[in-house]
Every structure is written in C-alpha cells, then in structure tokens.
Coordinates of C-alpha atoms in Angstrom, one line a residue:
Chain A
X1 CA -14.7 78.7 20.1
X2 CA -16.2 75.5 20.4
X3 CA -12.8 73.6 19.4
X4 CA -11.6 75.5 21.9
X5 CA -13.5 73.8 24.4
X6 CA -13.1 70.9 23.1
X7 CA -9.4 71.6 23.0
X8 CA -9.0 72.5 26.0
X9 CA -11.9 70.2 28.0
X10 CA -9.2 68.2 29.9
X11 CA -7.4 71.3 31.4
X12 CA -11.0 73.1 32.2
X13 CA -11.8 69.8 34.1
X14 CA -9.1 69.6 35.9
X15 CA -9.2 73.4 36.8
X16 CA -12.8 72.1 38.2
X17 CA -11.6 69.6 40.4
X18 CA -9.3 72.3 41.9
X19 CA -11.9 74.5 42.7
X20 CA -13.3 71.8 44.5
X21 CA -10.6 70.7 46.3
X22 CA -10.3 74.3 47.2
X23 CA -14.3 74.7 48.7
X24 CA -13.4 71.3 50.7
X25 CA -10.2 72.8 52.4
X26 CA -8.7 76.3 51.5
X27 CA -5.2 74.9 52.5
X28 CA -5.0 72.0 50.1
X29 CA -6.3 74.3 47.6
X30 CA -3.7 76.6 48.3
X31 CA -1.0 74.5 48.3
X32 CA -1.8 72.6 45.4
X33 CA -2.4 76.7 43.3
X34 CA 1.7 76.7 44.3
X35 CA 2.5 73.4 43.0
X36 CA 1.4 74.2 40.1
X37 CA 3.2 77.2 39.5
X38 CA 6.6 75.5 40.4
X39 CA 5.2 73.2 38.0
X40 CA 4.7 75.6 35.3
X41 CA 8.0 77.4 35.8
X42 CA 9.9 73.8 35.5
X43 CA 7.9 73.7 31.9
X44 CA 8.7 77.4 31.2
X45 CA 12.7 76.6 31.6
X46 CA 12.0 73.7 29.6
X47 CA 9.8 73.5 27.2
X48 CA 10.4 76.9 25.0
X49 CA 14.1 76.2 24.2
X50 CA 13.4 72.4 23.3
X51 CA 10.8 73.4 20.8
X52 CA 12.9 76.1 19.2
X53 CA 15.6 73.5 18.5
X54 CA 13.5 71.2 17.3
X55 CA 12.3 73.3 15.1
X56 CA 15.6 74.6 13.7
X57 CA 17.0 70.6 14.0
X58 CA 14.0 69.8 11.3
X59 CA 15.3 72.3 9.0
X60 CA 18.1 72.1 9.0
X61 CA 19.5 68.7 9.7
X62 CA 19.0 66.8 6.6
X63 CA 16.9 63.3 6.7
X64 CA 19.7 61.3 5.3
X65 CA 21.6 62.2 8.2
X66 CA 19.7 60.9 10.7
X67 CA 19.2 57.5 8.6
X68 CA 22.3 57.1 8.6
X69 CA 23.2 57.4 12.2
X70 CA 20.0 56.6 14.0
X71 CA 18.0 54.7 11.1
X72 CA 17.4 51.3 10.0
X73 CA 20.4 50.1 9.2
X74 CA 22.5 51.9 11.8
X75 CA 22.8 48.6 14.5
X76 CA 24.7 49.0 17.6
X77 CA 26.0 52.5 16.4
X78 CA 22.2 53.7 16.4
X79 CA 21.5 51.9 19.9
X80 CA 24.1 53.7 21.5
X81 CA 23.9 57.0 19.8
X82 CA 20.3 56.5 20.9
X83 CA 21.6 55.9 24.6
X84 CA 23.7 58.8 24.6
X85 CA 21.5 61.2 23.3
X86 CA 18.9 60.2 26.0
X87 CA 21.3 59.9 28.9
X88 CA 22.7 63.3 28.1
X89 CA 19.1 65.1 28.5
X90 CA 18.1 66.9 31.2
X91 CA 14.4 67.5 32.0
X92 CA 11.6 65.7 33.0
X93 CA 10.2 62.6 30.4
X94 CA 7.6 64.5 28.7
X95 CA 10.7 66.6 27.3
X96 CA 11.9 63.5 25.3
X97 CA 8.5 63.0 23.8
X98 CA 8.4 65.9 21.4
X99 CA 12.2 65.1 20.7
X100 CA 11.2 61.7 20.1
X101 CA 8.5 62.6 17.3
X102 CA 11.2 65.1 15.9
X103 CA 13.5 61.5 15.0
X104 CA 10.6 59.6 13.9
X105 CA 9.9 62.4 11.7
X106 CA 13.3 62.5 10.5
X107 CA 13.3 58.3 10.1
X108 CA 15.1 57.5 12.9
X109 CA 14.5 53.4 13.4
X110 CA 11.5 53.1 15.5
X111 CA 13.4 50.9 18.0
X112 CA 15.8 53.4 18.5
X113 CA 13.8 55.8 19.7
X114 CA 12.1 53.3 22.2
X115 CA 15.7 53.0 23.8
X116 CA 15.9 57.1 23.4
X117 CA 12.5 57.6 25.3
X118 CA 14.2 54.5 28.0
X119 CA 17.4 56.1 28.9
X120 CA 16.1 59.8 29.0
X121 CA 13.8 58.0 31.3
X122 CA 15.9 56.2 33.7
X123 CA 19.7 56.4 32.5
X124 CA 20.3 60.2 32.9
X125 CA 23.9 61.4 33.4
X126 CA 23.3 64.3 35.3
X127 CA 20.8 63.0 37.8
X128 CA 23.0 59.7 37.8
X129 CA 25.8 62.0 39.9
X130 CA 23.1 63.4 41.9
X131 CA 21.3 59.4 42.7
X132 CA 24.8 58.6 43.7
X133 CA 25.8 61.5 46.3
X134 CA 22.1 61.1 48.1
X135 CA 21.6 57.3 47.6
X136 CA 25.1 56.2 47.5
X137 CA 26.8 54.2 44.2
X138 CA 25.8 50.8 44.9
X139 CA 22.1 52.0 44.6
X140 CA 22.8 54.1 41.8
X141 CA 25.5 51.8 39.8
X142 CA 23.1 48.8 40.7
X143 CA 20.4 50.7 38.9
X144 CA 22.1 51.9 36.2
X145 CA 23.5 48.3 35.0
X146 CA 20.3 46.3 35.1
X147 CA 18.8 49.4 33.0
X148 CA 20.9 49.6 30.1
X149 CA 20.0 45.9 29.1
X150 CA 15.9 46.3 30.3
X151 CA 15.6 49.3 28.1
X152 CA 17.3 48.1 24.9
X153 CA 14.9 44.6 26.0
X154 CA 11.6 46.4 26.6
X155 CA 12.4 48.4 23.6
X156 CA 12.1 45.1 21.6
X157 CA 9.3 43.7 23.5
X158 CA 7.0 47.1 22.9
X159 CA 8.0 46.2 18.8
X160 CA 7.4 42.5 19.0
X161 CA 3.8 43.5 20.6
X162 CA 2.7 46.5 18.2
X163 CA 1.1 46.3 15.0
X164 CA 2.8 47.4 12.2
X165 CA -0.1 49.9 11.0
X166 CA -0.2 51.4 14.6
X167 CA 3.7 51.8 14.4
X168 CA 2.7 53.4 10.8
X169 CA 0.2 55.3 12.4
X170 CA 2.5 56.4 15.4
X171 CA 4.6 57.8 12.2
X172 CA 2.3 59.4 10.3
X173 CA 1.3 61.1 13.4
X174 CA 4.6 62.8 14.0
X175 CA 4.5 64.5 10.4
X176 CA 1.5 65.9 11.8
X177 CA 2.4 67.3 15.0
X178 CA 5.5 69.0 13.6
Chain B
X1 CA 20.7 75.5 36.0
X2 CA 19.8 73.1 32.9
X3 CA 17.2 75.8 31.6
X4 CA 19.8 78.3 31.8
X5 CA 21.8 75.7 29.4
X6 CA 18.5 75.0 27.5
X7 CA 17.8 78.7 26.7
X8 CA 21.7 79.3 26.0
X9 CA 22.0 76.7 23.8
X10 CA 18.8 77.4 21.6
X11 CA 19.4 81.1 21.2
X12 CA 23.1 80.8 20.4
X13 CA 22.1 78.1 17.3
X14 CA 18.7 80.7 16.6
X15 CA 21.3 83.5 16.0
X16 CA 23.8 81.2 14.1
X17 CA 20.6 79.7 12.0
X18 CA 19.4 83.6 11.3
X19 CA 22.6 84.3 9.8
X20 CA 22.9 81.7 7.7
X21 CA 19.3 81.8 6.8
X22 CA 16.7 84.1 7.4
X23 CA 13.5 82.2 5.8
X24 CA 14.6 78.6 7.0
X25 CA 15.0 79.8 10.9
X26 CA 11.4 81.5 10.0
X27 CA 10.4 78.2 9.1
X28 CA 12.0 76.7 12.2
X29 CA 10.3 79.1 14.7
X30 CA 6.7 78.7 12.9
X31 CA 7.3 74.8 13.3
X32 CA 8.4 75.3 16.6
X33 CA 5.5 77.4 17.3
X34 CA 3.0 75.2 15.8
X35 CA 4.2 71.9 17.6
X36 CA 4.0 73.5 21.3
X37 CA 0.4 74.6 20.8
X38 CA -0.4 71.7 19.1
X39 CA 0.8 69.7 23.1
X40 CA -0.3 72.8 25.2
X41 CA -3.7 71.4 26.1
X42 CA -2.7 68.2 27.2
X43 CA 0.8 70.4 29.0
X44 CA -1.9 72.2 30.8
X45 CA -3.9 69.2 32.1
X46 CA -0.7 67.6 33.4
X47 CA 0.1 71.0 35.2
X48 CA -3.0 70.8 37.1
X49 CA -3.4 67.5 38.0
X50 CA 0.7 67.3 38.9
X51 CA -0.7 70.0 41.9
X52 CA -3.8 68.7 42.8
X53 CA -2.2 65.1 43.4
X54 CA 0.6 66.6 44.9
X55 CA -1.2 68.6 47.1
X56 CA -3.3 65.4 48.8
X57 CA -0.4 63.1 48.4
X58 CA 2.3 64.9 50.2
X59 CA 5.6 63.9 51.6
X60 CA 5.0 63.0 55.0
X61 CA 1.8 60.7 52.8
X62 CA 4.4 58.8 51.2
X63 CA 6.8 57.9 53.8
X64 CA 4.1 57.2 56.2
X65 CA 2.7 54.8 53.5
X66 CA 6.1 53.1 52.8
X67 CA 7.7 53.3 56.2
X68 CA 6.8 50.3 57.9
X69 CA 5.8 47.9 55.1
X70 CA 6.1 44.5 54.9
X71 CA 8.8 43.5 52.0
X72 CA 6.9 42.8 48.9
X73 CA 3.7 45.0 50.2
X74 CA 5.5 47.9 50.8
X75 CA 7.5 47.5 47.3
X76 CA 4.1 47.4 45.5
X77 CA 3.4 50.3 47.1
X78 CA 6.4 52.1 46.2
X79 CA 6.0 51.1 42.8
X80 CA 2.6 52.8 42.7
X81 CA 3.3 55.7 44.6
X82 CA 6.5 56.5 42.2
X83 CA 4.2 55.7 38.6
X84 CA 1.8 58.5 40.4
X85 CA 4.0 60.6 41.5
X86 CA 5.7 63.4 39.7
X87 CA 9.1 64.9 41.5
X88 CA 11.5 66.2 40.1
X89 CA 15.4 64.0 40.5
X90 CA 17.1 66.8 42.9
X91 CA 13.9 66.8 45.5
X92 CA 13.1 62.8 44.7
X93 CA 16.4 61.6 45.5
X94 CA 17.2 63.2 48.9
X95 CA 13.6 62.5 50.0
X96 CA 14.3 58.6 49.3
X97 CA 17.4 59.2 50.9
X98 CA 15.7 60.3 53.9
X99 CA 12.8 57.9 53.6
X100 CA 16.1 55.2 53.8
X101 CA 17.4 56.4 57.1
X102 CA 13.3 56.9 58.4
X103 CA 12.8 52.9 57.7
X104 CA 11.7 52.2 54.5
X105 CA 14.0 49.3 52.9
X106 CA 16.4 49.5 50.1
X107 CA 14.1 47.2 47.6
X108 CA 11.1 49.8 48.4
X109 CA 13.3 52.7 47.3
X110 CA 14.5 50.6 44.7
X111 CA 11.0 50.6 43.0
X112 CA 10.1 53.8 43.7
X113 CA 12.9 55.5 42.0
X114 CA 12.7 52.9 39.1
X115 CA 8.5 53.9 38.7
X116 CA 9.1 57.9 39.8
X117 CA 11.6 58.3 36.6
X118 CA 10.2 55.4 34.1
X119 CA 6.5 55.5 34.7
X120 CA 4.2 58.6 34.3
X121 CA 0.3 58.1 34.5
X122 CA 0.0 61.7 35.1
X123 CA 1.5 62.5 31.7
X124 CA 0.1 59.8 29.7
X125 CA -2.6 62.9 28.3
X126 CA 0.9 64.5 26.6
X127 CA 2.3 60.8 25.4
X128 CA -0.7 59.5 24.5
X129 CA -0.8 62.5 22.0
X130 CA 2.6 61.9 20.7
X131 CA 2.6 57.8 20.8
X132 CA -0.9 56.7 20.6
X133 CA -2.7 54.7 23.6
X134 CA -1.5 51.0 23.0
X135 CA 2.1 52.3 23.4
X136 CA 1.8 54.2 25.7
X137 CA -0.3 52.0 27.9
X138 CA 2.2 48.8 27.0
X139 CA 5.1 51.3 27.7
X140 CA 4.4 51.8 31.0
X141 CA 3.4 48.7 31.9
X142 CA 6.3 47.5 31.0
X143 CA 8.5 50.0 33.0
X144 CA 6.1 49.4 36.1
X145 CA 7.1 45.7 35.8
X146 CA 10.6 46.2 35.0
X147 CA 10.7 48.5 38.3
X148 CA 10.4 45.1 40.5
X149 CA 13.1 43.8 38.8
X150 CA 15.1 46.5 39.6
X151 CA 14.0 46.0 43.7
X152 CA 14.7 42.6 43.7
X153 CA 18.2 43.7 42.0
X154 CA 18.8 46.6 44.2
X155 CA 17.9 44.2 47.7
X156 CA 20.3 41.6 46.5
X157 CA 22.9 44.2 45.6
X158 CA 22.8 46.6 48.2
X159 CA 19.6 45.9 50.9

C-alpha cells in the first residue's frame, strides 16, 4: 500500500490541484474533468497496441538484427532507418519513448535513437500533409528541411554533452523497464 | 483513424505470433504488461495536468497572448506557450492557421509549432522515467532553442 502511494504521489497531487481548481470555479473544473478524458481516450487508442508490439518485437526480433541495421556500425543506413521509422509514427511523443527504450534494449546505437525520438517529434509524415493543407507548403517544407539536419545535429550535441556512465545508466535502465 | 491502424496492426501480428508460438507471445504480453504499469503512474500525472493546464490556458488565452506581439517578444512567447502546451497535430495546426489570419506573424507560428511538437514539459514525468533527467532536461532545451531557429527560418522563408 504504501508503494502505492508512493507510486502513485504525482497522479494523487495532481488529482488535488483539480479539486481545487474545481472549489475555485465549477466551470474550469469541469472543463478541465473533459480534457482529461479526451486525453485519456487519445492514450487508450495509443498506448495498448504500442505496448503489445513491443512486447512481441522483443521476442521475437532477434538482437543481431537490430545491430545490424540500427547499431553501432550501421552509419548513414542507421540514421535514416532511424528517420524513417520516426517519421512514419503516428501518435503523440510520449509514444516514441517506450519504443525508444525497446531499441536501446535491443542495441540500437544510442545516437540513433536520439534522431528516432527527433523526427517522431517534429518530422512526421502524416501530420506533415495535414501542416501543409492548414499552414500551406512553404511553412511546412520550410520546417521540414531545417529539421532533418537540427535533429541528426542536436542528436550529436545531446552525446557530446552526456557522460558515458549516464548513457550506460540510460541503458541499463531500459533492461529494466522492459 | 491511427488507433484503428495501431489496434489492427497489433492484433493481426498477436494472432500470427500465437500461432507460431504460444509461450513466446505469452512472454510478449507479460512484457508488454509489465512495461505499461511500470509508465502508468507518471501516464496518469500527465493526464491530469494536460487538463488542468488546458483548462486555464485555453484557446482564445493563447491567441490573445500572441496576437499582437512585438516580433521577437511575441516569438518567445510562442515558444513557451507551444513547450507548455499539449495539442494534438489535427486541432494545433488549424488553430495556428487561424491564429495566422487573426494577426499573429509567421515567425510566431513558426516557434510555436516547432516547441508544441519538439518540446514537452508536461511529459517530462514519463521521459524522465525512460531517459533519465540530464537528457531529458538537455533534450528539451535544445529543441526549445532549435525552435527559434526554425522562426527565424520560417520569417525569412515565408513571413
């Protein structure tokens, strides 16, 4: 029980400031109870599915594969594999991060899943078409060419700045989770 | 649409994993299992907060803030407003779009679609847990920077 609490402290403080919100003005309260549940169906479309493929992807997909395509000696191949695989998500970024940890897991080059994490961010195909019918393509294609180069560069920069025992750590962590 | 592909997608390769192998896709579903409680708490919080923030910092909020800006200001703004933020691509994009014709400039969209999809303080509780806090913090410090790079390039471009 009390890891529960623990556990869970975040989420029960959070459900507290809520209830305040809601004794301050019944409306806000309100509104924000309903943003929550399109919030919560958005992760219920989402998040089950992902974690059942993960799940079958770490049995089944052997690590030497994944070495080989996305590891450290897969160069450009692994950067755009990476970039493809991101950009071909859908889903909000907390998606990619599970999917991320599933690669580290699996040996995937830490870099490369940097740039993964960068274009499922910001590189998207499907909400590409959709930036360019509401924004127009200059905005869009303008977007989308100064992002390939700045993700594959912050990717480097985040390595160049990290300790190699936290990177380690940020490993180790992955067997754990999964 | 994409969860309908999402829950397609993983039941078709659920069945074709039973069939090959009953214990593995055991395995796979217990691992699966085990990994989404082991992120629910920190799912939850986000949840939450996501509603809370949302609630206070409404639409008309946001365009009132970056309507009538002044240049750099208002992209500042914009930047912050999209790293708090958390909408989804199909309502985000018309609302910029909207924002656009209601006065807010081109750069000032520029960073707030660059922060909105790159930057997430709200979910730093779930990537935090995945990631660890110096990456996560650097992460998105870098993306928040990177987002005024991507103004300046969007105003030259198409402002």
């Amino acid at each position: 029980m009390k890891v529960l609490i623990k556990k869970y402290m975040g989420f029960l403080m959070a459900v507290a400031a809520v209830g305040i919100i809601m004794v301050l003005s019944t409306k806000t309260g309100l509104k924000a109870l309903g943003i929550m549940a399109g919030t919560f169906k958005e992760m219920l479309m989402l998040l089950p599915p992902v974690f059942v493929m993960l799940g079958l992807l770490d049995v089944w997909v052997p690590r030497e594969t994944m070495v080989k395509y996305m590891g450290e000696g897969s160069g450009i191949k692994g950067i755009v594999l990476s970039i493809l695989i991101g950009s071909a998500a859908a889903g909000p970024l907390y998606g990619a991060f599970p999917v991320a940890a599933v690669f580290m897991k699996k040996g995937a080059k830490f870099s490369n899943i940097l740039i993964f994490l960068g274009a499922w961010s910001t590189t998207k195909i499907p909400t590409l078409m959709f930036e360019i019918a509401s924004l127009g393509p200059a905005f869009a294609l303008t977007r989308l060419a100064i992002n390939i180069p700045g993700i594959i560069i912050i990717a480097h920069l985040l390595i160049k700045l990290m300790p190699k025992k936290e990177i380690e750590r940020i490993r180790e962590n992955s067997y754990e989770i999964l | 649409m994409s969860g309908i592909i999402l829950y397609s997608s993983a039941i078709i390769l659920l069945v074709i994993s039973f069939l090959k192998d009953r214990e593995k896709t055991k395995v796979a579903l217990k691992k699966a299992w085990k990994s989404f409680e082991s992120i629910l708490p920190q799912i939850l919080t986000v949840m939450v907060i996501v509603g809370a923030l949302l609630a206070v910092l409404d639409t008309q909020t946001i365009s009132r803030l970056l309507g009538s800006q002044s240049r750099w200001m208002g992209v500042v703004l914009a930047a912050v407003a999209g790293s708090i933020a958390i909408i989804p691509p199909y309502v985000a994009f018309p609302m910029a779009a909207l924002l656009l014709r209601e006065g807010a400039g081109y750069m000032q969209m520029g960073a707030f679609v660059s922060t909105l999809m790159m930057v997430g303080i709200v979910t730093m509780p779930v990537e935090i847990k995945y990631f660890g806090k110096r990456l996560t913090l650097l992460r998105n410090v870098f993306a928040f920077m990177f987002s005024f790079l991507v103004a300046a390039a969007i105003g030259l471009v198409v402002g």
